[in-house]
Amino acid sequence: MAAELHVALVAADREVWSGQATLVVARTTSGDIGVMPGHQPLLGVLESGPVTIRTSDGATVVVAVHGGFISFADNKLSLLAEVAELADEIDVQRAERELERAKAEGDDAAERRADVRLRTVAAR
């Protein structure tokens, strides 16, 4: 079994992260999934939530993903997201303001997006 897998996380507008990893954890419509080298092939729908990537050099990359697809075959994991933001790119104060505004306006979708951003920052 290979010790690493190649990961490509791509949003509609850019490549967010690409590299070698030992583990990727993501939320799918079937529940949370962890993908390691040698995993069985899979295809799934991503739910909004943090994606955690354990890189080959021991670092952790956390990304807020808002919908998309996950695919794994031949030790290559592709995450195709509608929107994706690295934890380091998220402005916490802005996300908190967006969460409060969404709650006040009853905007469930905006509330979920802001909540995912805040959970992503907390997970890094």
Short mmCIF file of N, CA and C in Angstrom, two decimals:
data_model
loop_
_atom_site.label_atom_id
_atom_site.label_comp_id
_atom_site.label_asym_id
_atom_site.label_seq_id
_atom_site.Cartn_x
_atom_site.Cartn_y
_atom_site.Cartn_z
N MET A 1 0.84 -1.19 0.00
CA MET A 1 0.00 0.00 0.00
C MET A 1 0.88 1.24 0.00
N ALA A 2 0.53 2.25 -0.80
CA ALA A 2 1.29 3.50 -0.87
C ALA A 2 1.14 4.27 0.44
N ALA A 3 2.16 5.03 0.78
CA ALA A 3 2.16 5.79 2.03
C ALA A 3 1.49 7.14 1.89
N GLU A 4 1.23 7.58 0.67
CA GLU A 4 0.58 8.87 0.47
C GLU A 4 -0.36 8.81 -0.72
N LEU A 5 -1.22 9.80 -0.78
CA LEU A 5 -2.13 9.92 -1.91
C LEU A 5 -2.02 11.34 -2.44
N HIS A 6 -2.31 11.50 -3.71
CA HIS A 6 -2.28 12.84 -4.29
C HIS A 6 -3.68 13.45 -4.14
N VAL A 7 -3.71 14.68 -3.64
CA VAL A 7 -4.98 15.38 -3.41
C VAL A 7 -5.02 16.64 -4.26
N ALA A 8 -6.15 16.86 -4.91
CA ALA A 8 -6.40 18.11 -5.63
C ALA A 8 -7.76 18.62 -5.17
N LEU A 9 -7.76 19.79 -4.53
CA LEU A 9 -9.00 20.42 -4.09
C LEU A 9 -9.19 21.65 -4.96
N VAL A 10 -10.25 21.62 -5.76
CA VAL A 10 -10.48 22.66 -6.76
C VAL A 10 -11.87 23.26 -6.54
N ALA A 11 -11.92 24.59 -6.54
CA ALA A 11 -13.21 25.29 -6.48
C ALA A 11 -13.56 25.73 -7.90
N ALA A 12 -14.75 26.24 -8.07
CA ALA A 12 -15.19 26.66 -9.40
C ALA A 12 -14.28 27.72 -9.99
N ASP A 13 -13.64 28.54 -9.13
CA ASP A 13 -12.85 29.65 -9.62
C ASP A 13 -11.34 29.48 -9.51
N ARG A 14 -10.85 28.39 -8.84
CA ARG A 14 -9.40 28.26 -8.66
C ARG A 14 -9.03 26.90 -8.08
N GLU A 15 -7.74 26.59 -8.19
CA GLU A 15 -7.22 25.43 -7.48
C GLU A 15 -6.90 25.91 -6.06
N VAL A 16 -7.52 25.30 -5.06
CA VAL A 16 -7.36 25.74 -3.68
C VAL A 16 -6.14 25.10 -3.03
N TRP A 17 -5.97 23.80 -3.22
CA TRP A 17 -4.81 23.10 -2.65
C TRP A 17 -4.55 21.84 -3.44
N SER A 18 -3.25 21.54 -3.61
CA SER A 18 -2.86 20.33 -4.30
C SER A 18 -1.56 19.85 -3.68
N GLY A 19 -1.45 18.54 -3.48
CA GLY A 19 -0.22 18.00 -2.92
C GLY A 19 -0.40 16.58 -2.42
N GLN A 20 0.61 16.10 -1.71
CA GLN A 20 0.60 14.75 -1.17
C GLN A 20 0.05 14.78 0.26
N ALA A 21 -0.72 13.77 0.60
CA ALA A 21 -1.34 13.69 1.92
C ALA A 21 -1.37 12.24 2.39
N THR A 22 -1.54 12.10 3.71
CA THR A 22 -1.67 10.77 4.29
C THR A 22 -3.11 10.49 4.71
N LEU A 23 -3.93 11.56 4.86
CA LEU A 23 -5.32 11.41 5.28
C LEU A 23 -6.10 12.64 4.89
N VAL A 24 -7.33 12.43 4.41
CA VAL A 24 -8.26 13.53 4.14
C VAL A 24 -9.59 13.14 4.77
N VAL A 25 -10.16 14.07 5.54
CA VAL A 25 -11.46 13.84 6.17
C VAL A 25 -12.43 14.88 5.62
N ALA A 26 -13.58 14.40 5.13
CA ALA A 26 -14.58 15.29 4.54
C ALA A 26 -15.97 14.80 4.92
N ARG A 27 -16.94 15.68 4.82
CA ARG A 27 -18.33 15.33 5.09
C ARG A 27 -19.06 15.13 3.77
N THR A 28 -19.67 13.96 3.62
CA THR A 28 -20.48 13.66 2.44
C THR A 28 -21.93 13.53 2.85
N THR A 29 -22.79 13.37 1.86
CA THR A 29 -24.21 13.18 2.16
C THR A 29 -24.46 11.88 2.91
N SER A 30 -23.49 10.96 2.86
CA SER A 30 -23.59 9.69 3.59
C SER A 30 -22.94 9.74 4.96
N GLY A 31 -22.32 10.88 5.30
CA GLY A 31 -21.64 11.02 6.59
C GLY A 31 -20.18 11.37 6.39
N ASP A 32 -19.45 11.50 7.49
CA ASP A 32 -18.04 11.83 7.41
C ASP A 32 -17.26 10.64 6.86
N ILE A 33 -16.22 10.96 6.08
CA ILE A 33 -15.40 9.91 5.49
C ILE A 33 -13.93 10.30 5.63
N GLY A 34 -13.12 9.33 5.92
CA GLY A 34 -11.67 9.51 5.94
C GLY A 34 -11.08 8.71 4.81
N VAL A 35 -10.23 9.33 4.02
CA VAL A 35 -9.61 8.66 2.89
C VAL A 35 -8.10 8.62 3.13
N MET A 36 -7.56 7.42 3.08
CA MET A 36 -6.12 7.20 3.25
C MET A 36 -5.60 6.50 1.99
N PRO A 37 -4.28 6.47 1.83
CA PRO A 37 -3.72 5.76 0.68
C PRO A 37 -4.27 4.33 0.61
N GLY A 38 -4.58 3.89 -0.60
CA GLY A 38 -5.09 2.54 -0.79
C GLY A 38 -6.58 2.38 -0.55
N HIS A 39 -7.29 3.47 -0.28
CA HIS A 39 -8.74 3.42 -0.05
C HIS A 39 -9.44 2.84 -1.28
N GLN A 40 -10.58 2.24 -1.07
CA GLN A 40 -11.39 1.75 -2.17
C GLN A 40 -11.87 2.92 -3.01
N PRO A 41 -12.03 2.74 -4.31
CA PRO A 41 -12.55 3.83 -5.15
C PRO A 41 -13.89 4.33 -4.61
N LEU A 42 -14.11 5.63 -4.73
CA LEU A 42 -15.38 6.18 -4.26
C LEU A 42 -15.75 7.40 -5.08
N LEU A 43 -17.02 7.69 -5.07
CA LEU A 43 -17.58 8.89 -5.67
C LEU A 43 -18.70 9.32 -4.75
N GLY A 44 -18.68 10.58 -4.31
CA GLY A 44 -19.71 11.04 -3.39
C GLY A 44 -19.99 12.52 -3.55
N VAL A 45 -21.05 12.95 -2.89
CA VAL A 45 -21.46 14.34 -2.88
C VAL A 45 -21.00 14.96 -1.57
N LEU A 46 -20.28 16.08 -1.66
CA LEU A 46 -19.80 16.78 -0.47
C LEU A 46 -20.90 17.62 0.15
N GLU A 47 -21.00 17.54 1.45
CA GLU A 47 -21.83 18.46 2.22
C GLU A 47 -20.98 19.66 2.59
N SER A 48 -21.60 20.77 2.91
CA SER A 48 -20.85 21.92 3.41
C SER A 48 -20.23 21.56 4.74
N GLY A 49 -18.96 21.89 4.90
CA GLY A 49 -18.26 21.59 6.14
C GLY A 49 -16.76 21.70 5.96
N PRO A 50 -16.03 21.61 7.06
CA PRO A 50 -14.57 21.64 6.95
C PRO A 50 -14.04 20.35 6.34
N VAL A 51 -13.02 20.47 5.51
CA VAL A 51 -12.26 19.34 5.00
C VAL A 51 -10.87 19.46 5.62
N THR A 52 -10.41 18.38 6.23
CA THR A 52 -9.10 18.37 6.87
C THR A 52 -8.15 17.49 6.07
N ILE A 53 -7.00 18.06 5.73
CA ILE A 53 -5.99 17.35 4.96
C ILE A 53 -4.74 17.24 5.82
N ARG A 54 -4.29 16.01 6.08
CA ARG A 54 -3.03 15.78 6.78
C ARG A 54 -1.97 15.57 5.70
N THR A 55 -1.08 16.53 5.56
CA THR A 55 -0.09 16.47 4.49
C THR A 55 1.02 15.47 4.82
N SER A 56 1.75 15.10 3.81
CA SER A 56 2.83 14.13 3.97
C SER A 56 3.94 14.62 4.89
N ASP A 57 4.09 15.95 5.00
CA ASP A 57 5.14 16.49 5.88
C ASP A 57 4.63 16.74 7.30
N GLY A 58 3.42 16.27 7.61
CA GLY A 58 2.89 16.38 8.96
C GLY A 58 2.06 17.61 9.24
N ALA A 59 1.92 18.51 8.28
CA ALA A 59 1.10 19.70 8.47
C ALA A 59 -0.38 19.36 8.31
N THR A 60 -1.22 20.27 8.76
CA THR A 60 -2.66 20.11 8.59
C THR A 60 -3.21 21.31 7.83
N VAL A 61 -3.96 21.03 6.78
CA VAL A 61 -4.62 22.06 5.99
C VAL A 61 -6.12 21.88 6.21
N VAL A 62 -6.81 22.96 6.59
CA VAL A 62 -8.26 22.89 6.79
C VAL A 62 -8.92 23.86 5.82
N VAL A 63 -9.95 23.37 5.15
CA VAL A 63 -10.62 24.14 4.11
C VAL A 63 -12.13 24.11 4.34
N ALA A 64 -12.77 25.28 4.27
CA ALA A 64 -14.23 25.34 4.31
C ALA A 64 -14.73 25.03 2.91
N VAL A 65 -15.53 23.97 2.78
CA VAL A 65 -16.06 23.56 1.49
C VAL A 65 -17.58 23.71 1.53
N HIS A 66 -18.11 24.32 0.50
CA HIS A 66 -19.55 24.55 0.41
C HIS A 66 -20.09 23.80 -0.81
N GLY A 67 -20.38 22.51 -0.61
CA GLY A 67 -20.95 21.69 -1.67
C GLY A 67 -19.92 21.24 -2.69
N GLY A 68 -20.25 20.18 -3.42
CA GLY A 68 -19.38 19.68 -4.47
C GLY A 68 -19.34 18.17 -4.51
N PHE A 69 -18.23 17.63 -5.02
CA PHE A 69 -18.09 16.19 -5.20
C PHE A 69 -16.72 15.74 -4.73
N ILE A 70 -16.63 14.46 -4.34
CA ILE A 70 -15.38 13.84 -3.94
C ILE A 70 -15.23 12.56 -4.76
N SER A 71 -14.02 12.33 -5.25
CA SER A 71 -13.75 11.15 -6.07
C SER A 71 -12.37 10.62 -5.71
N PHE A 72 -12.26 9.28 -5.57
CA PHE A 72 -10.97 8.66 -5.28
C PHE A 72 -10.80 7.43 -6.15
N ALA A 73 -9.66 7.37 -6.82
CA ALA A 73 -9.28 6.19 -7.61
C ALA A 73 -7.78 6.27 -7.89
N ASP A 74 -7.12 5.14 -7.93
CA ASP A 74 -5.69 5.06 -8.27
C ASP A 74 -4.84 5.98 -7.39
N ASN A 75 -5.18 6.05 -6.11
CA ASN A 75 -4.45 6.85 -5.13
C ASN A 75 -4.48 8.35 -5.43
N LYS A 76 -5.52 8.80 -6.13
CA LYS A 76 -5.71 10.22 -6.43
C LYS A 76 -7.09 10.63 -5.92
N LEU A 77 -7.10 11.63 -5.04
CA LEU A 77 -8.34 12.14 -4.48
C LEU A 77 -8.62 13.50 -5.09
N SER A 78 -9.81 13.65 -5.65
CA SER A 78 -10.25 14.92 -6.21
C SER A 78 -11.43 15.42 -5.42
N LEU A 79 -11.34 16.66 -4.97
CA LEU A 79 -12.45 17.32 -4.30
C LEU A 79 -12.82 18.51 -5.18
N LEU A 80 -14.00 18.47 -5.76
CA LEU A 80 -14.48 19.52 -6.66
C LEU A 80 -15.58 20.27 -5.93
N ALA A 81 -15.25 21.47 -5.46
CA ALA A 81 -16.16 22.23 -4.62
C ALA A 81 -16.80 23.39 -5.38
N GLU A 82 -18.02 23.70 -5.00
CA GLU A 82 -18.66 24.88 -5.57
C GLU A 82 -17.91 26.12 -5.08
N VAL A 83 -17.65 26.17 -3.77
CA VAL A 83 -16.89 27.25 -3.14
C VAL A 83 -15.99 26.60 -2.10
N ALA A 84 -14.73 27.06 -2.01
CA ALA A 84 -13.81 26.54 -1.00
C ALA A 84 -12.90 27.66 -0.53
N GLU A 85 -12.65 27.69 0.79
CA GLU A 85 -11.81 28.72 1.39
C GLU A 85 -10.85 28.08 2.38
N LEU A 86 -9.56 28.34 2.22
CA LEU A 86 -8.58 27.89 3.20
C LEU A 86 -8.85 28.58 4.52
N ALA A 87 -8.64 27.89 5.63
CA ALA A 87 -8.90 28.46 6.95
C ALA A 87 -8.15 29.78 7.13
N ASP A 88 -6.93 29.85 6.61
CA ASP A 88 -6.12 31.06 6.76
C ASP A 88 -6.68 32.25 5.98
N GLU A 89 -7.56 32.00 5.03
CA GLU A 89 -8.16 33.07 4.22
C GLU A 89 -9.43 33.63 4.85
N ILE A 90 -9.95 32.97 5.85
CA ILE A 90 -11.24 33.36 6.42
C ILE A 90 -11.06 34.49 7.44
N ASP A 91 -11.83 35.54 7.26
CA ASP A 91 -11.85 36.67 8.19
C ASP A 91 -12.88 36.33 9.27
N VAL A 92 -12.39 36.03 10.47
CA VAL A 92 -13.27 35.56 11.56
C VAL A 92 -14.31 36.60 11.92
N GLN A 93 -13.91 37.86 12.06
CA GLN A 93 -14.86 38.90 12.44
C GLN A 93 -15.95 39.06 11.39
N ARG A 94 -15.57 39.00 10.13
CA ARG A 94 -16.56 39.10 9.06
C ARG A 94 -17.53 37.91 9.11
N ALA A 95 -16.98 36.70 9.32
CA ALA A 95 -17.83 35.51 9.39
C ALA A 95 -18.79 35.60 10.58
N GLU A 96 -18.32 36.13 11.70
CA GLU A 96 -19.21 36.31 12.86
C GLU A 96 -20.32 37.30 12.56
N ARG A 97 -19.97 38.41 11.89
CA ARG A 97 -21.00 39.40 11.50
C ARG A 97 -22.01 38.78 10.54
N GLU A 98 -21.52 38.00 9.58
CA GLU A 98 -22.41 37.35 8.62
C GLU A 98 -23.34 36.36 9.31
N LEU A 99 -22.82 35.65 10.30
CA LEU A 99 -23.64 34.70 11.05
C LEU A 99 -24.75 35.43 11.79
N GLU A 100 -24.42 36.51 12.47
CA GLU A 100 -25.44 37.27 13.21
C GLU A 100 -26.48 37.86 12.26
N ARG A 101 -26.03 38.41 11.14
CA ARG A 101 -26.95 38.99 10.16
C ARG A 101 -27.88 37.90 9.60
N ALA A 102 -27.31 36.74 9.28
CA ALA A 102 -28.12 35.64 8.72
C ALA A 102 -29.16 35.17 9.72
N LYS A 103 -28.78 35.08 11.00
CA LYS A 103 -29.74 34.68 12.04
C LYS A 103 -30.86 35.70 12.16
N ALA A 104 -30.49 36.98 12.14
CA ALA A 104 -31.49 38.05 12.27
C ALA A 104 -32.46 38.06 11.09
N GLU A 105 -31.95 37.75 9.91
CA GLU A 105 -32.78 37.77 8.70
C GLU A 105 -33.45 36.43 8.42
N GLY A 106 -33.11 35.40 9.20
CA GLY A 106 -33.69 34.08 8.97
C GLY A 106 -33.20 33.42 7.70
N ASP A 107 -31.99 33.77 7.27
CA ASP A 107 -31.41 33.21 6.05
C ASP A 107 -30.62 31.96 6.41
N ASP A 108 -31.26 30.79 6.32
CA ASP A 108 -30.64 29.53 6.73
C ASP A 108 -29.39 29.19 5.92
N ALA A 109 -29.41 29.44 4.62
CA ALA A 109 -28.26 29.11 3.78
C ALA A 109 -27.05 29.97 4.17
N ALA A 110 -27.25 31.25 4.36
CA ALA A 110 -26.15 32.13 4.76
C ALA A 110 -25.66 31.78 6.16
N GLU A 111 -26.58 31.37 7.03
CA GLU A 111 -26.19 30.95 8.37
C GLU A 111 -25.30 29.71 8.32
N ARG A 112 -25.64 28.74 7.47
CA ARG A 112 -24.83 27.53 7.33
C ARG A 112 -23.44 27.86 6.78
N ARG A 113 -23.37 28.75 5.78
CA ARG A 113 -22.07 29.12 5.21
C ARG A 113 -21.18 29.79 6.25
N ALA A 114 -21.74 30.72 7.01
CA ALA A 114 -20.96 31.40 8.05
C ALA A 114 -20.54 30.43 9.13
N ASP A 115 -21.42 29.52 9.51
CA ASP A 115 -21.11 28.53 10.53
C ASP A 115 -19.96 27.62 10.06
N VAL A 116 -19.99 27.20 8.81
CA VAL A 116 -18.91 26.36 8.27
C VAL A 116 -17.60 27.11 8.31
N ARG A 117 -17.61 28.39 7.94
CA ARG A 117 -16.37 29.18 7.99
C ARG A 117 -15.81 29.23 9.41
N LEU A 118 -16.68 29.47 10.38
CA LEU A 118 -16.20 29.57 11.77
C LEU A 118 -15.72 28.22 12.29
N ARG A 119 -16.40 27.13 11.94
CA ARG A 119 -15.94 25.79 12.35
C ARG A 119 -14.60 25.43 11.72
N THR A 120 -14.40 25.89 10.50
CA THR A 120 -13.15 25.63 9.78
C THR A 120 -11.98 26.33 10.47
N VAL A 121 -12.19 27.59 10.83
CA VAL A 121 -11.13 28.33 11.52
C VAL A 121 -10.82 27.69 12.87
N ALA A 122 -11.85 27.23 13.57
CA ALA A 122 -11.65 26.60 14.88
C ALA A 122 -10.91 25.26 14.76
N ALA A 123 -11.04 24.60 13.61
CA ALA A 123 -10.44 23.27 13.42
C ALA A 123 -8.97 23.32 13.02
N ARG A 124 -8.48 24.48 12.63
CA ARG A 124 -7.08 24.53 12.14
C ARG A 124 -6.06 24.40 13.23
#
